[in-house]
Each structure stands twice: as structure tokens, then as C-alpha cells.
Coordinates of C-alpha atoms and ligand atoms in Angstrom, one line a residue:
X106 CA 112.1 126.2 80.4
X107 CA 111.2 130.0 79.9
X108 CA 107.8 131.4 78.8
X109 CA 107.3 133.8 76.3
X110 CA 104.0 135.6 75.8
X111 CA 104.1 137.4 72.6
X112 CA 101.3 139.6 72.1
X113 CA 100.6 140.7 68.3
X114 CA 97.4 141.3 66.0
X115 CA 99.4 140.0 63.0
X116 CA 98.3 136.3 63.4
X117 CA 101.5 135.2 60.9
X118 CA 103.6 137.1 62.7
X119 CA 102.8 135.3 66.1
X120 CA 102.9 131.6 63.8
X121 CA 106.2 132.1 62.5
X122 CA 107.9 133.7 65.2
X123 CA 106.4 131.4 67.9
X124 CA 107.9 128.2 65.9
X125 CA 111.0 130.0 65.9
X126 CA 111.1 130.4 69.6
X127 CA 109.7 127.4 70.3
X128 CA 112.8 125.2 68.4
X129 CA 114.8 127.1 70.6
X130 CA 113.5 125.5 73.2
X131 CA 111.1 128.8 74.6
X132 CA 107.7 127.9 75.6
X133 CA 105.3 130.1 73.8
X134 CA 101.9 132.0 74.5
X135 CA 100.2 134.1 72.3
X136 CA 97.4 137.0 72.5
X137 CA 95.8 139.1 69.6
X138 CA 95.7 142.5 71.3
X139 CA 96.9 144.2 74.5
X140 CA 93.9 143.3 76.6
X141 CA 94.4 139.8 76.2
X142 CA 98.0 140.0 76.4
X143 CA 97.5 141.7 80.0
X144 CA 94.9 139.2 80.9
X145 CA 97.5 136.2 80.0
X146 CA 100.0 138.2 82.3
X147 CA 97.7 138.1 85.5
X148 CA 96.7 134.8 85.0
X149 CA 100.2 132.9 85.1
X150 CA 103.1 135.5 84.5
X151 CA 106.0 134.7 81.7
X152 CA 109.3 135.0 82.3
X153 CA 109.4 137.7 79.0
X154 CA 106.8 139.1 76.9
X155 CA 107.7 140.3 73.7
X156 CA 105.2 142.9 71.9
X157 CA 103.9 144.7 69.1
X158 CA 103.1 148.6 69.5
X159 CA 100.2 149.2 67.0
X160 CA 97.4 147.2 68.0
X161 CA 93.5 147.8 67.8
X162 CA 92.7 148.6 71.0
X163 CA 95.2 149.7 73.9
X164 CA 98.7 149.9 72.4
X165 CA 101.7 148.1 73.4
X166 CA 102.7 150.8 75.5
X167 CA 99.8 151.3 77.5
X168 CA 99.5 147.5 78.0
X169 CA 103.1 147.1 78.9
X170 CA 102.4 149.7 82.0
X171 CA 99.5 147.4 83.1
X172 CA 101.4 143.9 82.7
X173 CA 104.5 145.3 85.0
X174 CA 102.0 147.0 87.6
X175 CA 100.3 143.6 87.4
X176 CA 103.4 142.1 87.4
X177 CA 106.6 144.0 88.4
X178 CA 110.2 143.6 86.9
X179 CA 108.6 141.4 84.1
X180 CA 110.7 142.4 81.4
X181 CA 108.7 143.4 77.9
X182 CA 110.2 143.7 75.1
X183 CA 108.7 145.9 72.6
X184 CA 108.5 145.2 68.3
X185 CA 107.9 148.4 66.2
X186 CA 107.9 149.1 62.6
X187 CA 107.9 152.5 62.9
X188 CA 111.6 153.8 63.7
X189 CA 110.1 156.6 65.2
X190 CA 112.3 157.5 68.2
X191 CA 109.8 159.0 70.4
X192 CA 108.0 155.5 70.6
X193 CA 111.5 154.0 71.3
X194 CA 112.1 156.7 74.4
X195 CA 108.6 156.1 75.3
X196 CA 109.0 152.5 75.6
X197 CA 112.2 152.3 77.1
X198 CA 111.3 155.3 79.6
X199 CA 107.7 153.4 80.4
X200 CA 109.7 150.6 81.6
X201 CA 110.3 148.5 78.6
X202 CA 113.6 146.3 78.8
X203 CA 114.3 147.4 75.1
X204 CA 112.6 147.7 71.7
X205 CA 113.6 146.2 68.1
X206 CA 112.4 147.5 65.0
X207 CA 110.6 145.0 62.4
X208 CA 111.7 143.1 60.6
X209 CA 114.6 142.0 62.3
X210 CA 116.6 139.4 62.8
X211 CA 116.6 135.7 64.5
X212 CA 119.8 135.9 65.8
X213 CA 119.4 140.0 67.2
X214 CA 116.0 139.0 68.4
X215 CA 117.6 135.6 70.4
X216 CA 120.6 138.0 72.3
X217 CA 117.7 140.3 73.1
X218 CA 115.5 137.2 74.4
X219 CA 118.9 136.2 76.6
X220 CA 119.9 139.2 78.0
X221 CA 115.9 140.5 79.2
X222 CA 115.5 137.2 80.8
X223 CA 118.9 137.5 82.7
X224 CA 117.3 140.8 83.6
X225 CA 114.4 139.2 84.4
X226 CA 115.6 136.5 86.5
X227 CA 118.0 138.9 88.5
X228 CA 114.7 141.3 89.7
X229 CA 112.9 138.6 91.2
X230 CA 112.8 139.5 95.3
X231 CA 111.0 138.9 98.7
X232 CA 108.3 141.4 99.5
X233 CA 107.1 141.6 102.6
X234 CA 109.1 141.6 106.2
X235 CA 106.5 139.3 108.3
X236 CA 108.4 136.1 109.3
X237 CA 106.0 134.0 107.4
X238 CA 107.1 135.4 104.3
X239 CA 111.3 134.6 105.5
X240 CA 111.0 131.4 104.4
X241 CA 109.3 131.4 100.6
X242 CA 111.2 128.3 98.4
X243 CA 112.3 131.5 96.4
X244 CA 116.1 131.7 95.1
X245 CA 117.5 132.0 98.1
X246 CA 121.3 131.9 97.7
X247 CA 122.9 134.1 99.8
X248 CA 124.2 135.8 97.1
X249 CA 120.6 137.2 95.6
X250 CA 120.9 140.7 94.3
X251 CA 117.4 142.7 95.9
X252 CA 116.1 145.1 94.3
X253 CA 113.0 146.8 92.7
X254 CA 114.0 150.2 92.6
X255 CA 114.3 152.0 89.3
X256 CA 117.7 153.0 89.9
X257 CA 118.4 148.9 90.3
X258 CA 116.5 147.7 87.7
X259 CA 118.9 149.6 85.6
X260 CA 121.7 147.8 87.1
X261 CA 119.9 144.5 86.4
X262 CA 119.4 145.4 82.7
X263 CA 122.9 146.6 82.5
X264 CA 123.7 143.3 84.0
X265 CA 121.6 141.4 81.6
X266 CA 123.6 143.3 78.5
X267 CA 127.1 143.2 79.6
X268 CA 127.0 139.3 81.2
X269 CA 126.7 137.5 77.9
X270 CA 129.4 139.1 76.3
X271 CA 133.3 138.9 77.5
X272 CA 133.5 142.7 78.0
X273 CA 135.7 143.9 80.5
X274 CA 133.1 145.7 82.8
X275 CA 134.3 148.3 85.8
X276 CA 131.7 148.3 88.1
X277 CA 131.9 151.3 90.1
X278 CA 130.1 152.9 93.4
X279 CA 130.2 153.6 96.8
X280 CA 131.3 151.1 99.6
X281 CA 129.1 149.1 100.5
X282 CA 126.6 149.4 97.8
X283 CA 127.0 145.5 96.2
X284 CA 130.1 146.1 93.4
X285 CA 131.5 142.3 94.5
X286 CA 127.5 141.1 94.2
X287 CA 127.6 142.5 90.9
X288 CA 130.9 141.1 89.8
X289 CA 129.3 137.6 91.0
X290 CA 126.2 137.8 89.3
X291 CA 128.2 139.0 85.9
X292 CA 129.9 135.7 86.3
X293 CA 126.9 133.7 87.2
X294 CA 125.2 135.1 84.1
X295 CA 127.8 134.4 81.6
X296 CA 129.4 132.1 79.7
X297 CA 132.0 131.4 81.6
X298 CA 129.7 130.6 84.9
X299 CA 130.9 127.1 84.5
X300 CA 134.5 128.1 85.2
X301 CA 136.8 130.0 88.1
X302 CA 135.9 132.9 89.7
X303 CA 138.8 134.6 91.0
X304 CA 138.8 137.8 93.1
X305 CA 142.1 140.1 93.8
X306 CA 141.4 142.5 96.5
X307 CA 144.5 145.2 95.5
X308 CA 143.9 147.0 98.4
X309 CA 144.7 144.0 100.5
X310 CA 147.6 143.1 98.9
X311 CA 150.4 144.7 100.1
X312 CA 152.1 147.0 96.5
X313 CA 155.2 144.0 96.7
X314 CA 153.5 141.5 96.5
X315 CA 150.6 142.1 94.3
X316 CA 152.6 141.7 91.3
X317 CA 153.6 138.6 92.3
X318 CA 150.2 137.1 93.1
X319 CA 149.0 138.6 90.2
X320 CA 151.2 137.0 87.6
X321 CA 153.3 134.4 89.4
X322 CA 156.7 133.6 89.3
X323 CA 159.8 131.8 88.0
X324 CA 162.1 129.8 90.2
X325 CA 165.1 132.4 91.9
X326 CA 162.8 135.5 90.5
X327 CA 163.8 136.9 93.6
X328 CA 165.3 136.2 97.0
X329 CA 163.1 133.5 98.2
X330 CA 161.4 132.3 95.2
X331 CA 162.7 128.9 96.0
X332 CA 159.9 127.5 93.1
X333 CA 157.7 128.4 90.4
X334 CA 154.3 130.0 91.5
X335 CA 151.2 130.2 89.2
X336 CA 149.7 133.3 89.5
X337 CA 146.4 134.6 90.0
X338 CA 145.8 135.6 86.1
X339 CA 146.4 131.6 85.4
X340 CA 144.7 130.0 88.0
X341 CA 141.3 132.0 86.3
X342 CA 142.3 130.5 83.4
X343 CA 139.4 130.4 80.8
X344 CA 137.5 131.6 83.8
X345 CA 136.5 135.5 85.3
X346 CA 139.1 137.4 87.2
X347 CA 137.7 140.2 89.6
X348 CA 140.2 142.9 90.4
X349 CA 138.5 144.8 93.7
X350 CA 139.7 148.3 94.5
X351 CA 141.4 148.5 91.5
X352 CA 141.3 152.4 91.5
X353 CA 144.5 151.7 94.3
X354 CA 147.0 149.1 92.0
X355 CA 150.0 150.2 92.4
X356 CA 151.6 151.7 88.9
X357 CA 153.4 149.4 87.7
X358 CA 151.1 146.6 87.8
X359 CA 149.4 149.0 85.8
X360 CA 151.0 148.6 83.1
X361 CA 150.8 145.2 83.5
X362 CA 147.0 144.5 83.4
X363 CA 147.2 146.9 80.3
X364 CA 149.1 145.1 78.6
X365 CA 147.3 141.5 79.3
X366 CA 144.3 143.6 78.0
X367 CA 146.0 144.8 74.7
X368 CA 147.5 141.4 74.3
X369 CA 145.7 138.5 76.1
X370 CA 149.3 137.9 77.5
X371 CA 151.5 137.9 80.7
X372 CA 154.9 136.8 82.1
X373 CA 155.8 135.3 85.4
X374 CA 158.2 137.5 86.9
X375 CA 161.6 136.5 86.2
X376 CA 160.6 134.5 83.4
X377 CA 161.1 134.8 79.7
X378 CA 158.2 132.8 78.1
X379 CA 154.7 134.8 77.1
X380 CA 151.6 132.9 78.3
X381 CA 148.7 133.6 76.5
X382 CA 145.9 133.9 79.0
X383 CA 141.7 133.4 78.1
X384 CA 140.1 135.3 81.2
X385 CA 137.5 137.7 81.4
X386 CA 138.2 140.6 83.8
X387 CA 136.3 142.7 85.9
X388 CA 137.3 144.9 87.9
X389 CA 135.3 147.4 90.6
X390 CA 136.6 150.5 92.2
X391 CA 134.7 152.7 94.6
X392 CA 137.3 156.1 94.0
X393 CA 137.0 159.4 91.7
X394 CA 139.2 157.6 88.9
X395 CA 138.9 161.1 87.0
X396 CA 140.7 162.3 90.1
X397 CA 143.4 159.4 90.3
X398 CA 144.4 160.1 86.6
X399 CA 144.7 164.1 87.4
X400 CA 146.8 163.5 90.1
X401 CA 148.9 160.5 88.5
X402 CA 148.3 157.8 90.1
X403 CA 146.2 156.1 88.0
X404 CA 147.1 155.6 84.1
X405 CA 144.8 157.5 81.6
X406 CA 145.2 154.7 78.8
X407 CA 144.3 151.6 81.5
X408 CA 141.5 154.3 82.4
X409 CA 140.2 154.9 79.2
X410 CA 140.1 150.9 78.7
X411 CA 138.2 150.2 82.0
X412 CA 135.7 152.5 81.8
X413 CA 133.7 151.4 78.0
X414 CA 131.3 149.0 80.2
X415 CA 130.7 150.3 83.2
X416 CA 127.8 149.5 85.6
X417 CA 127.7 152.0 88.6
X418 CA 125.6 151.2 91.7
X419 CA 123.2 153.6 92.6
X420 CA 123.6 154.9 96.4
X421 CA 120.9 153.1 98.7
X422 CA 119.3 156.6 99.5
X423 CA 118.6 156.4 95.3
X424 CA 116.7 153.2 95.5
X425 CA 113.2 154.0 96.4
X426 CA 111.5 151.3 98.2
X427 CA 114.2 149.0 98.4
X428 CA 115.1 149.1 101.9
X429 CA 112.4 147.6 103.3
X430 CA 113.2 144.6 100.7
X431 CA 116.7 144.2 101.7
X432 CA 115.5 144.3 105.4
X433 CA 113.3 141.3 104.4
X434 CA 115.8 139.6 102.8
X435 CA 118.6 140.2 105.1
X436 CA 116.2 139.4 108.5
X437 CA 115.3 135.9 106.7
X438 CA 119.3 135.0 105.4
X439 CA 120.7 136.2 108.8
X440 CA 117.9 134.3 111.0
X441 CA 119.2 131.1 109.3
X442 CA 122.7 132.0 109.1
X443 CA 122.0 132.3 113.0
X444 CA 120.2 129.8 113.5
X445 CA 117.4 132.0 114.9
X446 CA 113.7 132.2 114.4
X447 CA 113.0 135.4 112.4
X448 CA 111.1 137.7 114.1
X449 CA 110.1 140.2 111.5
X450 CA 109.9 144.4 112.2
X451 CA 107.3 146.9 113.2
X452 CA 106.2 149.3 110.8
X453 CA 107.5 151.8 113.2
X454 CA 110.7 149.7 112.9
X455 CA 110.7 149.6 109.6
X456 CA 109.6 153.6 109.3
X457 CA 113.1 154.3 111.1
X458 CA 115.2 152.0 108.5
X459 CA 113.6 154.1 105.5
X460 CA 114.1 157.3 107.1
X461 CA 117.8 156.5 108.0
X462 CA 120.6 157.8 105.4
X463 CA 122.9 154.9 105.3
X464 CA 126.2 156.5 104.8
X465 CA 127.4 152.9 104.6
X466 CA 124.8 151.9 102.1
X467 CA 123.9 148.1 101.9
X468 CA 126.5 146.6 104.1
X469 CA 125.2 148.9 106.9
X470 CA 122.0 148.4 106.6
X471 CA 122.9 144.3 106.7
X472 CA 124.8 144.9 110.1
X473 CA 122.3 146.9 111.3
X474 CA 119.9 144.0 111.4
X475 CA 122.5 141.7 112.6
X476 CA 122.5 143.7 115.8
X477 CA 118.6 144.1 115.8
X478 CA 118.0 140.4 115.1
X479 CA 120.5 139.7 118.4
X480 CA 118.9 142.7 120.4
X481 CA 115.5 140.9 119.8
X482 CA 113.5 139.1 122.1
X483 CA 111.5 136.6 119.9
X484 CA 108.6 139.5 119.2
X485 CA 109.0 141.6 116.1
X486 CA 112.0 144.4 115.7
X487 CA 110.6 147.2 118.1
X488 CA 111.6 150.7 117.7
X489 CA 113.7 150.5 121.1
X490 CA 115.8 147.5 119.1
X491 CA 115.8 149.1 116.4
X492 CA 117.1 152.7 117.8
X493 CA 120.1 150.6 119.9
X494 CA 121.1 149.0 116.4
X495 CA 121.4 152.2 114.5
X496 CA 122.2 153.7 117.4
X497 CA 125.3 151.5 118.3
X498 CA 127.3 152.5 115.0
X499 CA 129.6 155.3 115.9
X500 CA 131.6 155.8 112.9
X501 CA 130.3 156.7 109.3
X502 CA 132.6 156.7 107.0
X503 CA 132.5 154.6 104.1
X504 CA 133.7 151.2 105.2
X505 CA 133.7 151.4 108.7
X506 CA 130.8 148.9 109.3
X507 CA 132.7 146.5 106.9
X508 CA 132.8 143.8 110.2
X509 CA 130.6 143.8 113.0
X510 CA 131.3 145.0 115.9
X511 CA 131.7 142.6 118.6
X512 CA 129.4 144.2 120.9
X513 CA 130.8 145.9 124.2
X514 CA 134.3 146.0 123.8
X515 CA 134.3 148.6 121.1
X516 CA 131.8 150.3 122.3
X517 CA 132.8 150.5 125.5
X518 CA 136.2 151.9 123.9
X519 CA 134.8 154.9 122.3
X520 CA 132.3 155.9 124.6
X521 CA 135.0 157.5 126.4
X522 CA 137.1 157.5 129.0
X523 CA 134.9 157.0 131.8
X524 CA 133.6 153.3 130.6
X525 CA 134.0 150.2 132.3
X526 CA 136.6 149.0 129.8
X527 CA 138.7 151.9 129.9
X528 CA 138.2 152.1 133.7
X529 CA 139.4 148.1 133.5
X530 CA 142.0 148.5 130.7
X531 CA 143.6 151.6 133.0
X532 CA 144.3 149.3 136.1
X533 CA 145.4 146.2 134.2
X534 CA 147.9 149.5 132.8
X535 CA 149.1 150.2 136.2
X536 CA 149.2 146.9 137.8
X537 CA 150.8 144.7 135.1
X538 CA 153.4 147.2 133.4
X539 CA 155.6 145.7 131.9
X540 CA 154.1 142.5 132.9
X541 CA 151.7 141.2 130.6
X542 CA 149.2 143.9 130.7
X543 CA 148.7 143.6 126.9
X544 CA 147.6 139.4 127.0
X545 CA 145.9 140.0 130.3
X546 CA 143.6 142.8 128.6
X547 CA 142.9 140.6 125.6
X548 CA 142.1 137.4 127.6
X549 CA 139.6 139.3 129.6
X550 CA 137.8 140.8 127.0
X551 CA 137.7 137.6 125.0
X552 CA 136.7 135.5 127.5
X553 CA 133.5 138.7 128.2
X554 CA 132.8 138.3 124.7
X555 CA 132.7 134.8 124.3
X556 CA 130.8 134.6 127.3
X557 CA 128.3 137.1 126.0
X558 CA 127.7 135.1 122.8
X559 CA 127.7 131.9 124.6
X560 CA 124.1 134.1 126.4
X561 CA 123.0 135.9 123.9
X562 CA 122.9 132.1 121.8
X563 CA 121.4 130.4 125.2
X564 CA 124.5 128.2 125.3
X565 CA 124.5 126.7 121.9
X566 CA 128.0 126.6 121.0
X567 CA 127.3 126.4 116.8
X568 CA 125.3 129.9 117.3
X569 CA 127.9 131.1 119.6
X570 CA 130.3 130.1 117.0
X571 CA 128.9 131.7 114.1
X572 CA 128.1 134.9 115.9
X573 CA 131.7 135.5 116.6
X574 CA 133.3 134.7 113.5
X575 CA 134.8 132.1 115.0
X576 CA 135.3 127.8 113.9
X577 CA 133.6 125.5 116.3
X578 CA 136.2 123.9 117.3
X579 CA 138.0 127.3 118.2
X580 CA 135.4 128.1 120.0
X581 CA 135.3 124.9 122.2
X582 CA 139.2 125.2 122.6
X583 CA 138.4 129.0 124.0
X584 CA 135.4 128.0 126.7
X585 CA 138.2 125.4 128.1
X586 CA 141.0 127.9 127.8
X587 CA 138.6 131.1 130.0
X588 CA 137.2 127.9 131.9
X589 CA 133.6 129.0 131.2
X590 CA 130.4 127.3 132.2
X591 CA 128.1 126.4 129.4
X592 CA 124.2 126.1 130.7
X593 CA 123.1 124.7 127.9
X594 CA 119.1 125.6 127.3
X595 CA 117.1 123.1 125.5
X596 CA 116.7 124.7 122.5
Ligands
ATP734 N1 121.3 144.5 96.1 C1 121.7 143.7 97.1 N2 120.9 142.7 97.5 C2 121.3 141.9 98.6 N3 122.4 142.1 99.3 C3 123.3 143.1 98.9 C4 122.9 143.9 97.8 N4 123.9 144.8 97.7 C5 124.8 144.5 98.6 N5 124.5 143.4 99.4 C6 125.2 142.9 100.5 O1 125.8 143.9 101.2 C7 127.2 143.6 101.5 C8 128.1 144.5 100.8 O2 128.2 144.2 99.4 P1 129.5 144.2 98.6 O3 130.6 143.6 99.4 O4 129.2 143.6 97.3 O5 129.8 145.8 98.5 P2 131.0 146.6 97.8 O6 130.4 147.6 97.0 O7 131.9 145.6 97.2 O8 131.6 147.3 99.1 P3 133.2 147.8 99.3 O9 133.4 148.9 98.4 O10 133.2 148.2 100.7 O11 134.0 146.6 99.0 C9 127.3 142.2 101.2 O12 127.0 141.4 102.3 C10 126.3 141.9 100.1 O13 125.9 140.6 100.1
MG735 MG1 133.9 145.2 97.6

């Protein structure tokens, strides 16, 4: 059940409109003035506190400032009777998750209550990088947006707005910076949480066949629809579709997806009967759409449509503070997805992860400690562990990180043509033309790299498993294929 603090000096005010909350199922605390009202905070933070301006005393505002330094990414919201807009900017420039003007409204005043604690709830984050602190109870799903930065807290609010309604939102920014995350926590946080999530990548999908997934088809649409297909748009019905990359749909699916806008509608391809469709969409794109309508490839009206909601994510150089709390939380959620011990950083560690640019934003950052956490040793993230992580990504274009690198082989690849691997891929060149020169390289370097993992994890074939992307059981079938020794460590 969530907590609301309101803080008033209007003793009816605090009556009536805690009763209110309170058959709404809210659980309510109340303080006269600001002082108390920040005293009630640092003794056992709400999830919201909702507050008057005008109070004897400190005013709303200046208590609101010491509540979230007390307690920050509490959301406040703050009450006024005076429309004046400079205590509105004030408030909402202070930090305040949004103001309403008295009297107002129960329903206005409930949709404001929903959408700060959405807010709220999406804020809360790990602090600290010691591996004590990896393995706090908190929410740790995988899927946890982090984030304290300014810059993100104005995502999260946006997030806490646009979830509850069924607004198409485009969700823009650069790779890597979280627009799937987003999309997920839109979902999570809306109405339709309870109900599909389905994601088209229409940069995956090759332009013939995207129209197809998309919308499905009728029996002899085509050569080789042999049976009816259920698209995409159906499968989410009454449920969330996410179209990624959608700056790069082809034109005239286009036209399609405007039209299901316009009309809640589609048609299988080939088929004659309209199928009204209940899904909310949202979509993500990380190109200059102004640029892709100037040059024609994407369609002003369908752009005009996606962009009235949109959230953009904030480049991780713009979020102040923040890396050292996605380090946290990546070192504790890769750790376990490892099946490691985490071993924490160094401050010096740490130093070089803020001072670094991350051209590949939050994804990079994530690999990056996937290769620390291997590099380490069981002691803290050093410097020298830390340099060979950052140091091992060659390429920094947007995207580029977007797998790991399997250590070595790559590496080895670019780092010219003097490197064992060339050196190695050479002979096998010469001595198995137009043999098998292609297999035999491939075996060899599998069976290096599965070796290496099968090290690096001290023999535990899950680890091993994980580490290279690969199913256990594929993994198993491999080691007997290379026939590799195991030496299994007690673990
Ligand atoms: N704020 C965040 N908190 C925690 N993890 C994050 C955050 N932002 C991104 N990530 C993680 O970073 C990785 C990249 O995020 P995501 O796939 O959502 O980015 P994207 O913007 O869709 O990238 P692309 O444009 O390349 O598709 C994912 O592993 C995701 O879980
Ligand atoms: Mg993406």
C-alpha cells in the first residue's frame, strides 16, 4: 500500500482530503508545517508527499528541497492557491514532480497521485559499488531502469505521465542509451501490463518480410503462403506493440501503421476482411527523423503522428552521477548472471569509468564491466582491469559493442596483421586451399574459445555456458566434439 504524507497548516484540508485518499486505499500521514513535514520524511520516507506552499514557517518550497536531499527522487507534489506562475516554475524547477492549484479536483488530484508514484517507484536505485551493497533485497529485476540524474529523472516523470494513458509514445535517443528499457517500463506501468508485449525490430526484418510479420496473411497471399498467418499487430492484441528502429520501415509499411493509427484497423495481406485491432504502440528510433522526412524516406504525416509523446533519452555523458550507479548495478546483475562473486571497483577504477565518454552510452558501459568482472581476480576492479576493459573495445560507433566480444579472436583480428590469429588463419590459407580451410579455421578458434571460457569459469560448464552465449547442452556437445579436458575446480 503507498504512503502519502501530506503536509498542510489548513487542519480541514488535511481531514477531508486524507479520508479521501485513504478510501482509495492510500495510507495517510499528516504534518501542520514544513518542519514537521521534513521531520516525518527522515523518519520513515513516503512513497509521495503532497504539499501546501504557504505555510507559517519554511514554505513548501524550501521544505520540499530538504525532504529530496533527505530523501532523493521522493516525488512531492506541490498544492497552491495562488496561480502565480513563478511559484509553479519554482516548484517544478526545485524538483517538484508537479503542482495543482486549489481547489481542485478528486479525480485530477488521483492521476496526479498515479503517475508521481510511477515516477517514484521507477527512481529507486543501488548506491554504492562495494560488494556488500550487490546484494540489497531491492527490486532487482534485470530490467530496473538506474538513474538519479536530473536529465533521468525527467525521463522517469515523463514515464510516469505517458504510462497510464494509451498514447502512442516514440521514444527516441542514441544507441545504446535504454529506448527498449523504456518501452518495457511504459508497459510495465500501464494498463495493459497484464497483457502481451510485443517487440518488432524493423531493422531486423528483412523490407519483404516485415509486412508480412507485421500484419499476417491469407492463405495463397503469395507464393508459399500455403496457410493463414496471424500477424504481429494481432498476436499484441489488447496488449503493447513495440516497433524498434522504426525511423528504417520500409515505405510502404508506412502507410500501413498509419493507417492502423487513423483507424485502429489492418488487413492480412491478401485478404479482404478489416480487423479491428486494440493495441497500444510504441515505437523507438535512434535516427534524425527530421532528416528521414527531408530526404523521403520517412512520411511527414506518420511523423507528425509519432512524434506528440515523445520521451528522448538523455546521452550517458548528460547524466551526472549516474555512472557509478549503473556500474553498481550492472557489477551486482552480471556477478549473478555469472555466477561470480562480485568484487566491487576502486575508486581509481571507478574515477576512469566517469572520466570515460561512452560513445556507446549504457550498453558500453554494461560490456565494459562484463570484461572487467572476467579480467578480475576476486579483489576489487583495479585500474590495470579496468584500463584492459575499456581498452579492449576498438570500435566506437554507435552499436558496435551491441554483443560482446568473445575475447581473442576478434582482437586478435584487428590488431593487425602480425597477430597470432592472422599468422594462424594465413597457413591454414595456404595449406588447406581449397580444402576446408574455412571449417578448419572455425573449429580452431571455437574450440580456443571454449577452452578459454571453460578457464576463465575454472571448469564449470553452466558459467562456461553462459559466458559464451551458448545452451548447456551445446556446450557439452562442443567439449566432446574439440575433445577438451574439463578440470573441474571445486567451486
Ligand atoms: N537506465 C538504465 N538502467 C539500467 N540498465 C540500462 C539503462 N539503460 C540501458 N540499460 C541497459 O543497457 C543495454 C542497452 O539498452 P537498450 O537495449 O534499451 O538500448 P537502446 O537504446 O534500445 O539501444 P539500440 O538503439 O542500440 O537498440 C541493455 O542491457 C539495458 O538493460
Ligand atoms: Mg534498442
Amino acid at each position: 500500500m503507498a504512503q502519502i504524507l501530506i503536509v498542510d497548516d489548513d487542519a480541514q484540508l488535511r481531514q477531508s482530503f486524507g479520508k479521501i485518499l485513504e478510501s482509495e486505499g492510500f495510507e495517510i500521514r499528516a504534518a501542520a508545517c514544513g518542519e514537521a513535514g521534513v521531520e516525518a520524511v527522515k523518519s520513515l520516507p513516503p512513497d509521495l508527499v503532497i504539499m501546501d506552499v504557504r505555510m507559517p514557517g519554511i514554505t513548501g518550497i524550501q521544505a520540499m528541497q530538504q525532504m529530496r536531499a533527505a530523501c532523493p527522487g521522493l516525488p512531492v507534489v506541490i498544492m497552491t492557491a495562488y496561480g502565480g506562475t513563478e511559484t509553479a516554475i519554482e516548484a517544478t524547477k526545485l524538483g517538484a514532480f508537479d503542482y495543482i492549484l486549489k481547489p481542485f479536483d478528486v479525480p485530477d488530484i488521483l492521476r496526479l497521485i498515479g503517475q508521481a508514484l510511477t515516477a517514484g517507484r521507477l527512481t529507486r536505485a543501488r548506491v554504492a559499488i562495494a560488494p556488500e551493497d550487490s546484494e540489497d533485497g531491492g527490486d532487482d529485476s534485470g530490467d530496473a531502469l538506474v538513474g538519479r540524474s536530473r536529465a533521468m529523472q525527467d525521463v522517469f516523470k515523463a514515464i510516469g505521465r505517458a504510462a497510464p494513458t494509451d498514447a502512442l509514445v516514440l521514444i527516441r535517443g542514441e544507441s545504446g542509451t535504454g529506448k527498449e528499457l523504456v518501452a518495457r517500463a511504459l508497459w510495465q506501468h500501464g494498463s495493459r501490463a497484464d497483457k502481451p508485449f510485443v517487440v518488432i525490430n524493423c531493422v531486423a526484418i528483412p523490407d519483404t518480410l516485415l509486412e508480412s510479420e507485421l500484419f499476417g496473411y491469407e492463405k495463397g497471399a503469395f507464393t508459399g503462403a500455403g496457410s493463414r498467418r496471424v500477424g504481429k499487430i494481432e498476436q499484441a492484441q489488447r496488449g503493447t506493440i513495440f516497433l524498434d528502429e522504426i525511423g528504417d520501415m520500409p515505405m510502404n509499411v508506412q502507410a500501413k501503421i498509419l493507417r492502423l493509427l487513423q483507424e485502429k484497423q489492418i488487413e492480412r495481406l491478401g485478404g479482404r476482411e478489416t480487423i479491428p485491432v486494440d493495441v497500444r504502440i510504441l515505437a523507438a528510433t535512434n535516427r534524425d527523423m527530421e532528416a528521414a522526412v527531408a530526404e523521403g524516406r520517412l512520411r511527414e504525416d506518420l511523423y507528425y503522428r509519432l512524434k506528440v509523446v515523445t520521451v528522448t533519452l538523455p546521452h550517458l555523458r548528460e547524466r551526472e552521477g549516474d555512472v557509478s550507479l549503473l556500474a553498481a548495478h550492472f557489477l551486482s546483475r552480471l556477478a549473478r548472471e555469472l555466477d561470480m562473486q562480485n568484487p566491487g571497483l576502486t575508486p581509481e577504477a571507478l574515477d576512469m569509468l566517469t572520466a570515460h565518454p561512452w560513445p556507446g552510452n549504457v550498453r558500453e558501459l554494461g560490456n565494459v564491466l562484463k570484461k572487467a568482472l572476467i579480467f578480475s581476480r576476486g579483489c576489487p576492479i583495479d585500474p590495470e582491469e579496468m584500463r584492459q576493459a575499456i581498452g579492449t573495445r576498438r570500435d566506437a560507433s554507435p552499436g558496435a559493442d551491441r554483443n560482446t566480444d568473445p575475447r581473442g579472436a576478434q582482437e586478435a583480428a584487428q590488431a593487425g596483421g602480425d597477430a597470432p590469429l592472422r599468422a594462424f588463419i594465413r597457413h591454414a590459407l595456404m595449406d588447406e586451399a581449397g580444402n576446408a580451410a574455412f571449417e578448419h579455421v572455425l573449429d580452431a578458434v571455437a574450440r580456443d574459445t571454449i577452452a578459454e571460457a571453460l578457464e576463465i569459469t575454472g571448469g564449470n560448464r553452466t558459467r562456461a555456458a553462459k559466458l559464451l552465449g551458448l545452451s548447456r547442452p551445446t556446450l557439452i556437445a562442443k567439449i566432446e566434439k574439440y575433445g577438451l579436458k574439463v578440470t573441474t575446480q571445486v567451486q
